[in-house]
């Protein structure tokens, strides 16, 4: 939460899924951090796990984080801003994705979220220090998952008897 060109642990650790904060206009909040990471320089050459790339960008994605109504310490609700308001949006999106395909690993869920991201006109490429891969778009992520989902089971009539030769279709969107 210190603005462009900054990041901090745990959000700048390669193994995390780092979240930036956007506002209701789909722009990135001024306080939202992000930067290009040079792993050896930033963490120390002898401290970087061999599985990390030498260079990477945070955040991974951006989500609503400005003036979000949320629960508040001691009960009730309050309006708050910060990446701590953005992260629950992404956690909820991950839960929805897993409800469609519970066999996905955490890295696969991250990939689905990144691939479904919305790229606003001012960020057509994505994967930069402001938007990451883009803005969270749960519909975009779910469309990708539902398109490859399968359904199995038995169609029964009103008395519970199996119906042979039944065709079942599913649609989304």
PDB file of C-alpha atoms in Angstrom:
ATOM      1  CA  UNK A   1       0.000   0.000   0.000  1.00  0.00           C
ATOM      2  CA  UNK A   2       2.875   2.398  -0.724  1.00  0.00           C
ATOM      3  CA  UNK A   3       2.213   3.098  -4.410  1.00  0.00           C
ATOM      4  CA  UNK A   4       3.698   2.279  -7.779  1.00  0.00           C
ATOM      5  CA  UNK A   5       7.339   1.195  -7.721  1.00  0.00           C
ATOM      6  CA  UNK A   6       7.020  -0.445  -4.298  1.00  0.00           C
ATOM      7  CA  UNK A   7       6.207  -3.849  -2.877  1.00  0.00           C
ATOM      8  CA  UNK A   8       6.753  -5.705   0.340  1.00  0.00           C
ATOM      9  CA  UNK A   9       6.659  -9.153   1.847  1.00  0.00           C
ATOM     10  CA  UNK A  10       4.655 -11.288   1.506  1.00  0.00           C
ATOM     11  CA  UNK A  11       3.255  -9.672  -1.665  1.00  0.00           C
ATOM     12  CA  UNK A  12       6.591  -9.551  -3.459  1.00  0.00           C
ATOM     13  CA  UNK A  13       7.495 -13.172  -2.729  1.00  0.00           C
ATOM     14  CA  UNK A  14       7.283 -15.171  -5.964  1.00  0.00           C
ATOM     15  CA  UNK A  15       5.332 -18.049  -4.390  1.00  0.00           C
ATOM     16  CA  UNK A  16       2.459 -15.764  -3.319  1.00  0.00           C
ATOM     17  CA  UNK A  17      -0.439 -14.510  -5.422  1.00  0.00           C
ATOM     18  CA  UNK A  18      -0.105 -10.761  -5.054  1.00  0.00           C
ATOM     19  CA  UNK A  19      -3.193  -8.534  -5.334  1.00  0.00           C
ATOM     20  CA  UNK A  20      -3.345  -4.858  -6.341  1.00  0.00           C
ATOM     21  CA  UNK A  21      -6.263  -2.527  -5.546  1.00  0.00           C
ATOM     22  CA  UNK A  22      -8.601  -1.004  -8.126  1.00  0.00           C
ATOM     23  CA  UNK A  23     -11.399   1.530  -7.747  1.00  0.00           C
ATOM     24  CA  UNK A  24     -14.955   1.672  -9.124  1.00  0.00           C
ATOM     25  CA  UNK A  25     -13.655   3.274 -12.350  1.00  0.00           C
ATOM     26  CA  UNK A  26     -11.427   0.240 -13.005  1.00  0.00           C
ATOM     27  CA  UNK A  27      -8.313   2.317 -12.386  1.00  0.00           C
ATOM     28  CA  UNK A  28      -5.571   1.321  -9.973  1.00  0.00           C
ATOM     29  CA  UNK A  29      -5.566   3.119  -6.637  1.00  0.00           C
ATOM     30  CA  UNK A  30      -2.644   5.489  -6.067  1.00  0.00           C
ATOM     31  CA  UNK A  31      -1.690   3.590  -2.907  1.00  0.00           C
ATOM     32  CA  UNK A  32      -1.610   0.191  -4.643  1.00  0.00           C
ATOM     33  CA  UNK A  33       1.954  -1.108  -4.864  1.00  0.00           C
ATOM     34  CA  UNK A  34       3.666  -2.948  -7.653  1.00  0.00           C
ATOM     35  CA  UNK A  35       7.104  -3.318  -9.152  1.00  0.00           C
ATOM     36  CA  UNK A  36       9.431  -5.423 -11.220  1.00  0.00           C
ATOM     37  CA  UNK A  37      11.361  -7.723  -8.926  1.00  0.00           C
ATOM     38  CA  UNK A  38      15.010  -8.657  -9.443  1.00  0.00           C
ATOM     39  CA  UNK A  39      15.056 -11.665  -7.123  1.00  0.00           C
ATOM     40  CA  UNK A  40      18.812 -11.811  -6.456  1.00  0.00           C
ATOM     41  CA  UNK A  41      19.101  -8.089  -5.879  1.00  0.00           C
ATOM     42  CA  UNK A  42      15.932  -7.731  -3.788  1.00  0.00           C
ATOM     43  CA  UNK A  43      16.226 -10.893  -1.677  1.00  0.00           C
ATOM     44  CA  UNK A  44      19.947 -11.654  -1.781  1.00  0.00           C
ATOM     45  CA  UNK A  45      21.583 -13.969  -4.251  1.00  0.00           C
ATOM     46  CA  UNK A  46      21.972 -16.813  -1.730  1.00  0.00           C
ATOM     47  CA  UNK A  47      18.391 -16.484  -0.431  1.00  0.00           C
ATOM     48  CA  UNK A  48      16.473 -17.021  -3.669  1.00  0.00           C
ATOM     49  CA  UNK A  49      15.023 -20.523  -4.149  1.00  0.00           C
ATOM     50  CA  UNK A  50      16.097 -22.178  -7.400  1.00  0.00           C
ATOM     51  CA  UNK A  51      12.427 -22.491  -8.447  1.00  0.00           C
ATOM     52  CA  UNK A  52      12.029 -18.682  -8.638  1.00  0.00           C
ATOM     53  CA  UNK A  53      12.644 -16.776 -11.865  1.00  0.00           C
ATOM     54  CA  UNK A  54      15.355 -14.126 -11.742  1.00  0.00           C
ATOM     55  CA  UNK A  55      12.820 -11.394 -12.645  1.00  0.00           C
ATOM     56  CA  UNK A  56       9.050 -11.159 -12.174  1.00  0.00           C
ATOM     57  CA  UNK A  57       6.352  -8.539 -11.710  1.00  0.00           C
ATOM     58  CA  UNK A  58       3.925  -7.890  -8.852  1.00  0.00           C
ATOM     59  CA  UNK A  59       0.997  -7.687  -8.422  1.00  0.00           C
ATOM     60  CA  UNK A  60      -0.364 -10.783 -10.149  1.00  0.00           C
ATOM     61  CA  UNK A  61      -3.839  -9.256 -10.553  1.00  0.00           C
ATOM     62  CA  UNK A  62      -5.899  -6.298  -9.320  1.00  0.00           C
ATOM     63  CA  UNK A  63      -9.317  -6.368  -7.640  1.00  0.00           C
ATOM     64  CA  UNK A  64     -11.683  -3.871  -5.961  1.00  0.00           C
ATOM     65  CA  UNK A  65      -9.939  -2.296  -2.990  1.00  0.00           C
ATOM     66  CA  UNK A  66     -11.138   1.319  -2.719  1.00  0.00           C
ATOM     67  CA  UNK A  67     -14.031   2.254  -0.409  1.00  0.00           C
ATOM     68  CA  UNK A  68     -15.132  -1.335   0.160  1.00  0.00           C
ATOM     69  CA  UNK A  69     -17.822  -2.007   2.765  1.00  0.00           C
ATOM     70  CA  UNK A  70     -16.568  -4.738   5.058  1.00  0.00           C
ATOM     71  CA  UNK A  71     -16.986  -6.155   8.530  1.00  0.00           C
ATOM     72  CA  UNK A  72     -15.258  -4.185  11.228  1.00  0.00           C
ATOM     73  CA  UNK A  73     -13.466  -5.052  14.455  1.00  0.00           C
ATOM     74  CA  UNK A  74     -15.952  -5.222  17.318  1.00  0.00           C
ATOM     75  CA  UNK A  75     -18.929  -5.836  15.012  1.00  0.00           C
ATOM     76  CA  UNK A  76     -20.724  -3.859  12.397  1.00  0.00           C
ATOM     77  CA  UNK A  77     -19.429  -2.550   9.109  1.00  0.00           C
ATOM     78  CA  UNK A  78     -17.073   0.136   7.879  1.00  0.00           C
ATOM     79  CA  UNK A  79     -15.782   1.477   4.581  1.00  0.00           C
ATOM     80  CA  UNK A  80     -12.084   0.752   4.065  1.00  0.00           C
ATOM     81  CA  UNK A  81      -9.484   0.909   1.305  1.00  0.00           C
ATOM     82  CA  UNK A  82      -6.369  -1.170   0.761  1.00  0.00           C
ATOM     83  CA  UNK A  83      -5.094  -4.338  -0.780  1.00  0.00           C
ATOM     84  CA  UNK A  84      -6.505  -6.076   2.299  1.00  0.00           C
ATOM     85  CA  UNK A  85      -9.902  -5.217   0.799  1.00  0.00           C
ATOM     86  CA  UNK A  86      -8.854  -6.588  -2.623  1.00  0.00           C
ATOM     87  CA  UNK A  87      -7.579  -9.961  -1.423  1.00  0.00           C
ATOM     88  CA  UNK A  88     -11.001 -11.234  -0.207  1.00  0.00           C
ATOM     89  CA  UNK A  89     -12.459 -10.589  -3.674  1.00  0.00           C
ATOM     90  CA  UNK A  90      -9.814 -12.869  -5.168  1.00  0.00           C
ATOM     91  CA  UNK A  91     -10.258 -15.475  -2.419  1.00  0.00           C
ATOM     92  CA  UNK A  92     -13.992 -15.549  -3.185  1.00  0.00           C
ATOM     93  CA  UNK A  93     -13.243 -15.912  -6.900  1.00  0.00           C
ATOM     94  CA  UNK A  94     -10.930 -18.837  -6.113  1.00  0.00           C
ATOM     95  CA  UNK A  95     -13.724 -20.498  -4.114  1.00  0.00           C
ATOM     96  CA  UNK A  96     -16.161 -20.095  -7.024  1.00  0.00           C
ATOM     97  CA  UNK A  97     -13.626 -21.566  -9.450  1.00  0.00           C
ATOM     98  CA  UNK A  98     -13.054 -24.513  -7.127  1.00  0.00           C
ATOM     99  CA  UNK A  99     -16.831 -25.049  -6.906  1.00  0.00           C
ATOM    100  CA  UNK A 100     -16.747 -25.736 -10.659  1.00  0.00           C
ATOM    101  CA  UNK A 101     -13.569 -27.811 -10.611  1.00  0.00           C
ATOM    102  CA  UNK A 102     -12.442 -28.898  -7.153  1.00  0.00           C
ATOM    103  CA  UNK A 103      -9.481 -30.862  -8.535  1.00  0.00           C
ATOM    104  CA  UNK A 104      -7.505 -27.712  -9.429  1.00  0.00           C
ATOM    105  CA  UNK A 105      -4.273 -27.050  -7.565  1.00  0.00           C
ATOM    106  CA  UNK A 106      -3.625 -23.568  -6.107  1.00  0.00           C
ATOM    107  CA  UNK A 107      -1.309 -22.744  -9.043  1.00  0.00           C
ATOM    108  CA  UNK A 108      -3.993 -23.863 -11.506  1.00  0.00           C
ATOM    109  CA  UNK A 109      -6.568 -21.637  -9.781  1.00  0.00           C
ATOM    110  CA  UNK A 110      -4.139 -18.716 -10.055  1.00  0.00           C
ATOM    111  CA  UNK A 111      -3.706 -19.467 -13.758  1.00  0.00           C
ATOM    112  CA  UNK A 112      -7.490 -19.528 -14.314  1.00  0.00           C
ATOM    113  CA  UNK A 113      -7.828 -16.168 -12.533  1.00  0.00           C
ATOM    114  CA  UNK A 114      -4.986 -14.623 -14.558  1.00  0.00           C
ATOM    115  CA  UNK A 115      -6.288 -15.986 -17.884  1.00  0.00           C
ATOM    116  CA  UNK A 116      -9.803 -14.694 -17.170  1.00  0.00           C
ATOM    117  CA  UNK A 117      -8.601 -11.195 -16.233  1.00  0.00           C
ATOM    118  CA  UNK A 118     -10.078  -8.114 -17.868  1.00  0.00           C
ATOM    119  CA  UNK A 119      -7.630  -5.796 -19.586  1.00  0.00           C
ATOM    120  CA  UNK A 120      -8.867  -2.197 -19.559  1.00  0.00           C
ATOM    121  CA  UNK A 121      -8.068   0.010 -22.580  1.00  0.00           C
ATOM    122  CA  UNK A 122      -5.226   1.783 -20.732  1.00  0.00           C
ATOM    123  CA  UNK A 123      -3.636  -1.620 -19.966  1.00  0.00           C
ATOM    124  CA  UNK A 124      -4.167  -3.692 -23.125  1.00  0.00           C
ATOM    125  CA  UNK A 125      -1.215  -6.029 -22.580  1.00  0.00           C
ATOM    126  CA  UNK A 126      -1.397  -6.815 -18.878  1.00  0.00           C
ATOM    127  CA  UNK A 127       1.316  -8.201 -16.607  1.00  0.00           C
ATOM    128  CA  UNK A 128       2.570  -4.803 -15.516  1.00  0.00           C
ATOM    129  CA  UNK A 129       3.260  -3.162 -12.157  1.00  0.00           C
ATOM    130  CA  UNK A 130      -0.189  -1.550 -11.933  1.00  0.00           C
ATOM    131  CA  UNK A 131      -2.695  -4.189 -13.069  1.00  0.00           C
ATOM    132  CA  UNK A 132      -0.630  -7.367 -13.058  1.00  0.00           C
ATOM    133  CA  UNK A 133      -2.414  -9.697 -15.497  1.00  0.00           C
ATOM    134  CA  UNK A 134      -5.445  -7.383 -15.412  1.00  0.00           C
ATOM    135  CA  UNK A 135      -8.540  -6.802 -13.311  1.00  0.00           C
ATOM    136  CA  UNK A 136     -10.297  -9.682 -11.598  1.00  0.00           C
ATOM    137  CA  UNK A 137     -13.092 -10.932 -13.870  1.00  0.00           C
ATOM    138  CA  UNK A 138     -14.784 -13.921 -12.283  1.00  0.00           C
ATOM    139  CA  UNK A 139     -17.139 -14.381 -15.220  1.00  0.00           C
ATOM    140  CA  UNK A 140     -14.175 -14.525 -17.599  1.00  0.00           C
ATOM    141  CA  UNK A 141     -12.471 -17.080 -15.376  1.00  0.00           C
ATOM    142  CA  UNK A 142     -15.609 -19.200 -14.960  1.00  0.00           C
ATOM    143  CA  UNK A 143     -16.412 -19.197 -18.680  1.00  0.00           C
ATOM    144  CA  UNK A 144     -13.014 -20.783 -19.275  1.00  0.00           C
ATOM    145  CA  UNK A 145     -13.723 -23.441 -16.642  1.00  0.00           C
ATOM    146  CA  UNK A 146     -17.332 -24.165 -17.598  1.00  0.00           C
ATOM    147  CA  UNK A 147     -16.365 -24.551 -21.253  1.00  0.00           C
ATOM    148  CA  UNK A 148     -14.285 -27.597 -20.299  1.00  0.00           C
ATOM    149  CA  UNK A 149     -16.502 -28.913 -17.475  1.00  0.00           C
ATOM    150  CA  UNK A 150     -18.384 -32.184 -17.741  1.00  0.00           C
ATOM    151  CA  UNK A 151     -21.527 -33.432 -16.062  1.00  0.00           C
ATOM    152  CA  UNK A 152     -22.287 -37.062 -15.354  1.00  0.00           C
ATOM    153  CA  UNK A 153     -25.253 -38.782 -13.839  1.00  0.00           C
ATOM    154  CA  UNK A 154     -28.570 -40.399 -14.639  1.00  0.00           C
ATOM    155  CA  UNK A 155     -31.664 -38.597 -15.865  1.00  0.00           C
ATOM    156  CA  UNK A 156     -34.770 -39.852 -14.076  1.00  0.00           C
ATOM    157  CA  UNK A 157     -38.458 -39.270 -14.644  1.00  0.00           C
ATOM    158  CA  UNK A 158     -40.893 -37.993 -11.994  1.00  0.00           C
ATOM    159  CA  UNK A 159     -41.181 -41.478 -10.496  1.00  0.00           C
ATOM    160  CA  UNK A 160     -37.421 -41.932 -10.189  1.00  0.00           C
ATOM    161  CA  UNK A 161     -37.006 -44.340 -13.103  1.00  0.00           C
ATOM    162  CA  UNK A 162     -34.002 -43.836 -15.430  1.00  0.00           C
ATOM    163  CA  UNK A 163     -34.763 -42.252 -18.795  1.00  0.00           C
ATOM    164  CA  UNK A 164     -32.835 -43.920 -21.590  1.00  0.00           C
ATOM    165  CA  UNK A 165     -31.442 -41.857 -24.460  1.00  0.00           C
ATOM    166  CA  UNK A 166     -31.954 -38.497 -22.712  1.00  0.00           C
ATOM    167  CA  UNK A 167     -29.987 -35.524 -24.052  1.00  0.00           C
ATOM    168  CA  UNK A 168     -28.768 -33.012 -21.504  1.00  0.00           C
ATOM    169  CA  UNK A 169     -27.459 -29.571 -22.407  1.00  0.00           C
ATOM    170  CA  UNK A 170     -25.868 -26.874 -20.342  1.00  0.00           C
ATOM    171  CA  UNK A 171     -25.325 -23.210 -21.064  1.00  0.00           C
ATOM    172  CA  UNK A 172     -23.446 -20.345 -19.442  1.00  0.00           C
ATOM    173  CA  UNK A 173     -23.671 -16.605 -19.769  1.00  0.00           C
TER     174      UNK A 173
END
